[in-house]
């Protein structure tokens, strides 16, 4: 596959590192994966939220989870906008969907690259509990350089889809007041009982309180 790959410049890397909080190789790998996915689809970074959806396969509390922050920064698919979906599989792939055309691409860091990680000093130190921001820059910087400059097809494999199945969920713009706690709750999360609206916790209470 011939791809005109977007170059990640020093300014973007620095901004992404600021957002992420420290320097590590996994976040830049996600940054590059996100750009590569947009390059393959020929789409711009998400602004509103509905135009792109990213599905990430990393889970919680495992190495290289930082990958997702790079994906978010590159693609504009974020938790807040609701266009970043986590499907925790303990893998490092991202699938980017162009919702207009339903074309999608899954970008997967290659096995050889990810398995190498486990034997690198960086990861050994991390596994020993050394926080990433305390690591010697001489250990981290070459890894970042490597992940950003190695030809993309040695770092990632890509798989494209012409009609990716996904459910479009409309944004809800109304809310009600819970009859019990008095807090505001988005209508799609509220439940009506005996002509009154309840939030989840208060509904549970209402359903489990016996009438005495
Ligand atoms: Zn990190
Ligand atoms: Zn309530």
PDB file of C-alpha atoms and ligand atoms in Angstrom:
ATOM      1  CA  UNK A   1       0.000   0.000   0.000  1.00  0.00           C
ATOM      2  CA  UNK A   2       1.410   3.390  -0.984  1.00  0.00           C
ATOM      3  CA  UNK A   3       0.595   6.015   1.597  1.00  0.00           C
ATOM      4  CA  UNK A   4       1.519   9.685   1.658  1.00  0.00           C
ATOM      5  CA  UNK A   5       2.286   9.728   5.342  1.00  0.00           C
ATOM      6  CA  UNK A   6       1.881  12.912   7.399  1.00  0.00           C
ATOM      7  CA  UNK A   7       5.100  13.875   9.177  1.00  0.00           C
ATOM      8  CA  UNK A   8       4.810  14.474  12.879  1.00  0.00           C
ATOM      9  CA  UNK A   9       6.843  17.603  13.546  1.00  0.00           C
ATOM     10  CA  UNK A  10       8.589  18.614  16.764  1.00  0.00           C
ATOM     11  CA  UNK A  11       5.845  21.082  17.662  1.00  0.00           C
ATOM     12  CA  UNK A  12       3.090  18.473  17.471  1.00  0.00           C
ATOM     13  CA  UNK A  13       5.180  15.939  19.385  1.00  0.00           C
ATOM     14  CA  UNK A  14       5.856  18.479  22.145  1.00  0.00           C
ATOM     15  CA  UNK A  15       2.171  19.419  22.395  1.00  0.00           C
ATOM     16  CA  UNK A  16       1.155  15.755  22.569  1.00  0.00           C
ATOM     17  CA  UNK A  17       3.781  15.092  25.241  1.00  0.00           C
ATOM     18  CA  UNK A  18       2.466  18.021  27.260  1.00  0.00           C
ATOM     19  CA  UNK A  19      -1.058  16.615  27.027  1.00  0.00           C
ATOM     20  CA  UNK A  20       0.183  13.114  27.879  1.00  0.00           C
ATOM     21  CA  UNK A  21       2.330  14.188  30.826  1.00  0.00           C
ATOM     22  CA  UNK A  22       5.642  12.442  30.139  1.00  0.00           C
ATOM     23  CA  UNK A  23       7.965  11.200  27.402  1.00  0.00           C
ATOM     24  CA  UNK A  24       7.602   7.557  26.399  1.00  0.00           C
ATOM     25  CA  UNK A  25       7.613   5.590  23.122  1.00  0.00           C
ATOM     26  CA  UNK A  26       4.019   4.315  23.329  1.00  0.00           C
ATOM     27  CA  UNK A  27       2.275   7.696  23.083  1.00  0.00           C
ATOM     28  CA  UNK A  28       4.224   8.672  19.893  1.00  0.00           C
ATOM     29  CA  UNK A  29       3.411   5.254  18.462  1.00  0.00           C
ATOM     30  CA  UNK A  30      -0.284   6.025  18.960  1.00  0.00           C
ATOM     31  CA  UNK A  31       0.230   9.506  17.526  1.00  0.00           C
ATOM     32  CA  UNK A  32       1.729   7.993  14.394  1.00  0.00           C
ATOM     33  CA  UNK A  33      -0.905   5.243  14.189  1.00  0.00           C
ATOM     34  CA  UNK A  34      -3.647   7.883  14.381  1.00  0.00           C
ATOM     35  CA  UNK A  35      -2.083   9.972  11.606  1.00  0.00           C
ATOM     36  CA  UNK A  36      -1.485   6.901   9.478  1.00  0.00           C
ATOM     37  CA  UNK A  37      -5.135   5.896   9.847  1.00  0.00           C
ATOM     38  CA  UNK A  38      -6.260   9.396   8.769  1.00  0.00           C
ATOM     39  CA  UNK A  39      -3.800   9.308   5.848  1.00  0.00           C
ATOM     40  CA  UNK A  40      -5.185   5.957   4.659  1.00  0.00           C
ATOM     41  CA  UNK A  41      -8.777   7.208   4.844  1.00  0.00           C
ATOM     42  CA  UNK A  42      -7.905  10.671   3.515  1.00  0.00           C
ATOM     43  CA  UNK A  43      -9.772  12.408   6.338  1.00  0.00           C
ATOM     44  CA  UNK A  44      -9.142  15.420   8.547  1.00  0.00           C
ATOM     45  CA  UNK A  45      -8.863  15.383  12.331  1.00  0.00           C
ATOM     46  CA  UNK A  46     -12.279  15.166  14.057  1.00  0.00           C
ATOM     47  CA  UNK A  47     -13.618  18.509  15.209  1.00  0.00           C
ATOM     48  CA  UNK A  48     -17.305  18.050  16.017  1.00  0.00           C
ATOM     49  CA  UNK A  49     -17.168  14.435  17.045  1.00  0.00           C
ATOM     50  CA  UNK A  50     -19.492  12.621  14.651  1.00  0.00           C
ATOM     51  CA  UNK A  51     -17.237  12.564  11.602  1.00  0.00           C
ATOM     52  CA  UNK A  52     -14.741  10.001  12.897  1.00  0.00           C
ATOM     53  CA  UNK A  53     -14.902   7.191  15.422  1.00  0.00           C
ATOM     54  CA  UNK A  54     -11.816   5.529  16.852  1.00  0.00           C
ATOM     55  CA  UNK A  55     -12.014   2.123  18.482  1.00  0.00           C
ATOM     56  CA  UNK A  56      -8.974   1.291  20.599  1.00  0.00           C
ATOM     57  CA  UNK A  57      -8.158  -2.198  21.826  1.00  0.00           C
ATOM     58  CA  UNK A  58      -5.896  -1.373  24.754  1.00  0.00           C
ATOM     59  CA  UNK A  59      -7.246  -2.186  28.184  1.00  0.00           C
ATOM     60  CA  UNK A  60      -6.491  -0.736  31.607  1.00  0.00           C
ATOM     61  CA  UNK A  61      -3.312  -1.074  33.631  1.00  0.00           C
ATOM     62  CA  UNK A  62      -0.966  -2.704  31.170  1.00  0.00           C
ATOM     63  CA  UNK A  63       2.177  -1.620  29.371  1.00  0.00           C
ATOM     64  CA  UNK A  64       1.924   0.703  26.375  1.00  0.00           C
ATOM     65  CA  UNK A  65      -1.554   1.887  27.344  1.00  0.00           C
ATOM     66  CA  UNK A  66      -0.156   5.372  26.606  1.00  0.00           C
ATOM     67  CA  UNK A  67      -0.771   4.499  22.919  1.00  0.00           C
ATOM     68  CA  UNK A  68      -4.362   5.724  23.282  1.00  0.00           C
ATOM     69  CA  UNK A  69      -3.371   9.262  24.267  1.00  0.00           C
ATOM     70  CA  UNK A  70      -1.400   9.527  21.022  1.00  0.00           C
ATOM     71  CA  UNK A  71      -4.396   8.267  19.044  1.00  0.00           C
ATOM     72  CA  UNK A  72      -6.652  10.828  20.739  1.00  0.00           C
ATOM     73  CA  UNK A  73      -4.255  13.683  20.103  1.00  0.00           C
ATOM     74  CA  UNK A  74      -3.763  12.816  16.422  1.00  0.00           C
ATOM     75  CA  UNK A  75      -7.322  11.988  15.438  1.00  0.00           C
ATOM     76  CA  UNK A  76      -9.339  14.302  17.678  1.00  0.00           C
ATOM     77  CA  UNK A  77     -11.342  11.248  18.758  1.00  0.00           C
ATOM     78  CA  UNK A  78     -11.608  11.784  22.502  1.00  0.00           C
ATOM     79  CA  UNK A  79     -13.431  10.439  25.515  1.00  0.00           C
ATOM     80  CA  UNK A  80     -15.205  13.755  26.064  1.00  0.00           C
ATOM     81  CA  UNK A  81     -16.586  13.988  22.533  1.00  0.00           C
ATOM     82  CA  UNK A  82     -17.684  10.373  22.745  1.00  0.00           C
ATOM     83  CA  UNK A  83     -15.989   9.368  19.495  1.00  0.00           C
ATOM     84  CA  UNK A  84     -13.331   7.251  21.190  1.00  0.00           C
ATOM     85  CA  UNK A  85     -14.582   3.782  21.995  1.00  0.00           C
ATOM     86  CA  UNK A  86     -12.587   1.435  24.191  1.00  0.00           C
ATOM     87  CA  UNK A  87     -12.843  -2.239  23.395  1.00  0.00           C
ATOM     88  CA  UNK A  88     -10.305  -3.602  25.878  1.00  0.00           C
ATOM     89  CA  UNK A  89      -8.648  -6.673  24.408  1.00  0.00           C
ATOM     90  CA  UNK A  90      -5.131  -6.154  25.749  1.00  0.00           C
ATOM     91  CA  UNK A  91      -4.017  -5.372  22.178  1.00  0.00           C
ATOM     92  CA  UNK A  92      -2.569  -2.220  20.636  1.00  0.00           C
ATOM     93  CA  UNK A  93      -4.694  -1.692  17.557  1.00  0.00           C
ATOM     94  CA  UNK A  94      -6.800   1.294  16.583  1.00  0.00           C
ATOM     95  CA  UNK A  95      -9.660   1.187  14.100  1.00  0.00           C
ATOM     96  CA  UNK A  96     -10.639   4.538  12.618  1.00  0.00           C
ATOM     97  CA  UNK A  97     -14.055   4.832  10.975  1.00  0.00           C
ATOM     98  CA  UNK A  98     -15.117   7.568   8.548  1.00  0.00           C
ATOM     99  CA  UNK A  99     -18.805   7.686   9.484  1.00  0.00           C
ATOM    100  CA  UNK A 100     -19.848   9.399   6.232  1.00  0.00           C
ATOM    101  CA  UNK A 101     -18.547   6.639   3.969  1.00  0.00           C
ATOM    102  CA  UNK A 102     -18.301   3.791   6.526  1.00  0.00           C
ATOM    103  CA  UNK A 103     -14.776   3.210   5.279  1.00  0.00           C
ATOM    104  CA  UNK A 104     -12.443   2.170   8.058  1.00  0.00           C
ATOM    105  CA  UNK A 105      -8.878   1.168   8.698  1.00  0.00           C
ATOM    106  CA  UNK A 106      -7.390  -0.925  11.486  1.00  0.00           C
ATOM    107  CA  UNK A 107      -3.794  -0.045  12.281  1.00  0.00           C
ATOM    108  CA  UNK A 108      -1.932  -2.668  14.276  1.00  0.00           C
ATOM    109  CA  UNK A 109       1.591  -2.301  15.677  1.00  0.00           C
ATOM    110  CA  UNK A 110       3.473  -5.337  14.376  1.00  0.00           C
ATOM    111  CA  UNK A 111       4.072  -8.317  16.636  1.00  0.00           C
ATOM    112  CA  UNK A 112       7.847  -8.071  16.159  1.00  0.00           C
ATOM    113  CA  UNK A 113       7.849  -4.467  17.369  1.00  0.00           C
ATOM    114  CA  UNK A 114       5.573  -4.949  20.357  1.00  0.00           C
ATOM    115  CA  UNK A 115       7.227  -8.156  21.538  1.00  0.00           C
ATOM    116  CA  UNK A 116      10.639  -6.417  21.320  1.00  0.00           C
ATOM    117  CA  UNK A 117       9.305  -3.886  23.825  1.00  0.00           C
ATOM    118  CA  UNK A 118       9.204  -6.494  26.549  1.00  0.00           C
ATOM    119  CA  UNK A 119      12.962  -6.973  26.468  1.00  0.00           C
ATOM    120  CA  UNK A 120      13.912  -3.262  26.227  1.00  0.00           C
ATOM    121  CA  UNK A 121      15.542  -1.510  29.171  1.00  0.00           C
ATOM    122  CA  UNK A 122      12.743   1.069  29.089  1.00  0.00           C
ATOM    123  CA  UNK A 123      10.094  -1.546  29.744  1.00  0.00           C
ATOM    124  CA  UNK A 124      12.198  -3.507  32.238  1.00  0.00           C
ATOM    125  CA  UNK A 125      12.620  -0.351  34.302  1.00  0.00           C
ATOM    126  CA  UNK A 126       8.928   0.464  33.956  1.00  0.00           C
ATOM    127  CA  UNK A 127       8.052  -3.075  35.054  1.00  0.00           C
ATOM    128  CA  UNK A 128      10.244  -2.544  38.123  1.00  0.00           C
ATOM    129  CA  UNK A 129       8.059   0.395  39.023  1.00  0.00           C
ATOM    130  CA  UNK A 130      10.211   3.299  37.784  1.00  0.00           C
ATOM    131  CA  UNK A 131       7.831   6.053  36.630  1.00  0.00           C
ATOM    132  CA  UNK A 132       8.367   7.106  32.999  1.00  0.00           C
ATOM    133  CA  UNK A 133       9.219  10.711  33.957  1.00  0.00           C
ATOM    134  CA  UNK A 134      12.151   9.543  36.074  1.00  0.00           C
ATOM    135  CA  UNK A 135      13.809   7.579  33.297  1.00  0.00           C
ATOM    136  CA  UNK A 136      17.051   8.758  31.736  1.00  0.00           C
ATOM    137  CA  UNK A 137      16.204  10.778  28.569  1.00  0.00           C
ATOM    138  CA  UNK A 138      19.061   8.901  26.872  1.00  0.00           C
ATOM    139  CA  UNK A 139      17.020   5.724  27.261  1.00  0.00           C
ATOM    140  CA  UNK A 140      13.726   7.219  26.107  1.00  0.00           C
ATOM    141  CA  UNK A 141      14.630   9.657  23.317  1.00  0.00           C
ATOM    142  CA  UNK A 142      16.140   7.054  20.918  1.00  0.00           C
ATOM    143  CA  UNK A 143      13.001   4.922  21.286  1.00  0.00           C
ATOM    144  CA  UNK A 144      10.778   7.892  20.412  1.00  0.00           C
ATOM    145  CA  UNK A 145      13.015   8.741  17.440  1.00  0.00           C
ATOM    146  CA  UNK A 146      12.846   5.122  16.290  1.00  0.00           C
ATOM    147  CA  UNK A 147       9.075   4.837  16.530  1.00  0.00           C
ATOM    148  CA  UNK A 148       8.614   8.063  14.541  1.00  0.00           C
ATOM    149  CA  UNK A 149      11.205   7.476  11.799  1.00  0.00           C
ATOM    150  CA  UNK A 150      11.212   3.743  11.007  1.00  0.00           C
ATOM    151  CA  UNK A 151       9.279   3.171   7.733  1.00  0.00           C
ATOM    152  CA  UNK A 152       5.603   2.839   8.660  1.00  0.00           C
ATOM    153  CA  UNK A 153       5.194  -0.631   7.196  1.00  0.00           C
ATOM    154  CA  UNK A 154       7.861  -1.976   9.531  1.00  0.00           C
ATOM    155  CA  UNK A 155       6.022  -0.538  12.493  1.00  0.00           C
ATOM    156  CA  UNK A 156       2.388  -1.176  11.579  1.00  0.00           C
ATOM    157  CA  UNK A 157       0.195  -3.408   9.494  1.00  0.00           C
ATOM    158  CA  UNK A 158      -3.016  -1.947   8.103  1.00  0.00           C
ATOM    159  CA  UNK A 159      -6.289  -3.525   7.144  1.00  0.00           C
ATOM    160  CA  UNK A 160      -9.043  -1.565   5.346  1.00  0.00           C
ATOM    161  CA  UNK A 161     -12.809  -2.027   5.285  1.00  0.00           C
ATOM    162  CA  UNK A 162     -15.357  -0.584   2.842  1.00  0.00           C
ATOM    163  CA  UNK A 163     -18.465  -0.883   5.005  1.00  0.00           C
ATOM    164  CA  UNK A 164     -17.500  -1.072   8.654  1.00  0.00           C
ATOM    165  CA  UNK A 165     -20.470  -2.012  10.875  1.00  0.00           C
ATOM    166  CA  UNK A 166     -21.114   0.530  13.591  1.00  0.00           C
ATOM    167  CA  UNK A 167     -24.188   1.975  15.274  1.00  0.00           C
ATOM    168  CA  UNK A 168     -24.746   5.668  15.006  1.00  0.00           C
ATOM    169  CA  UNK A 169     -25.948   6.902  18.396  1.00  0.00           C
ATOM    170  CA  UNK A 170     -27.438  10.414  18.312  1.00  0.00           C
ATOM    171  CA  UNK A 171     -26.394  12.942  20.944  1.00  0.00           C
ATOM    172  CA  UNK A 172     -29.084  13.666  23.507  1.00  0.00           C
ATOM    173  CA  UNK A 173     -29.754  17.330  24.257  1.00  0.00           C
ATOM    174  CA  UNK A 174     -32.358  17.152  26.992  1.00  0.00           C
ATOM    175  CA  UNK A 175     -32.346  16.395  30.669  1.00  0.00           C
ATOM    176  CA  UNK A 176     -34.707  16.087  33.614  1.00  0.00           C
ATOM    177  CA  UNK A 177     -34.579  16.562  37.377  1.00  0.00           C
ATOM    178  CA  UNK A 178     -34.468  13.419  39.504  1.00  0.00           C
ATOM    179  CA  UNK A 179     -37.486  13.353  41.812  1.00  0.00           C
ATOM    180  CA  UNK A 180     -35.405  11.942  44.652  1.00  0.00           C
ATOM    181  CA  UNK A 181     -31.910  13.558  44.712  1.00  0.00           C
ATOM    182  CA  UNK A 182     -32.888  16.672  42.754  1.00  0.00           C
ATOM    183  CA  UNK A 183     -29.845  16.429  40.446  1.00  0.00           C
ATOM    184  CA  UNK A 184     -29.927  16.969  36.698  1.00  0.00           C
ATOM    185  CA  UNK A 185     -29.742  13.780  34.659  1.00  0.00           C
ATOM    186  CA  UNK A 186     -29.597  13.366  30.868  1.00  0.00           C
ATOM    187  CA  UNK A 187     -32.970  11.994  29.754  1.00  0.00           C
ATOM    188  CA  UNK A 188     -31.599   8.879  28.080  1.00  0.00           C
ATOM    189  CA  UNK A 189     -30.137   7.868  31.470  1.00  0.00           C
ATOM    190  CA  UNK A 190     -33.268   8.654  33.477  1.00  0.00           C
ATOM    191  CA  UNK A 191     -36.148   6.266  34.079  1.00  0.00           C
ATOM    192  CA  UNK A 192     -39.779   7.118  34.620  1.00  0.00           C
ATOM    193  CA  UNK A 193     -41.570   5.469  37.518  1.00  0.00           C
ATOM    194  CA  UNK A 194     -45.045   6.374  38.819  1.00  0.00           C
ATOM    195  CA  UNK A 195     -45.032   9.574  36.719  1.00  0.00           C
ATOM    196  CA  UNK A 196     -41.691  10.770  38.080  1.00  0.00           C
ATOM    197  CA  UNK A 197     -38.165  10.782  36.671  1.00  0.00           C
ATOM    198  CA  UNK A 198     -35.340   9.064  38.569  1.00  0.00           C
ATOM    199  CA  UNK A 199     -31.579   8.818  38.084  1.00  0.00           C
ATOM    200  CA  UNK A 200     -30.054   5.316  38.199  1.00  0.00           C
ATOM    201  CA  UNK A 201     -29.040   5.162  41.880  1.00  0.00           C
ATOM    202  CA  UNK A 202     -32.296   6.719  43.073  1.00  0.00           C
ATOM    203  CA  UNK A 203     -34.347   4.381  40.888  1.00  0.00           C
ATOM    204  CA  UNK A 204     -32.595   1.413  42.506  1.00  0.00           C
ATOM    205  CA  UNK A 205     -33.432   2.832  45.901  1.00  0.00           C
ATOM    206  CA  UNK A 206     -37.061   3.491  44.944  1.00  0.00           C
ATOM    207  CA  UNK A 207     -37.409  -0.043  43.634  1.00  0.00           C
ATOM    208  CA  UNK A 208     -35.847  -1.589  46.710  1.00  0.00           C
ATOM    209  CA  UNK A 209     -37.547   0.418  49.421  1.00  0.00           C
ATOM    210  CA  UNK A 210     -40.522  -1.457  50.799  1.00  0.00           C
ATOM    211  CA  UNK A 211     -43.602   0.562  51.650  1.00  0.00           C
ATOM    212  CA  UNK A 212     -44.121   0.431  55.365  1.00  0.00           C
TER     213      UNK A 212
HETATM  214 ZN1  LIG B   1       3.398   7.350  28.285  1.00  0.00          ZN
HETATM  215 ZN1  LIG B   2     -31.366  10.819  41.867  1.00  0.00          ZN
END
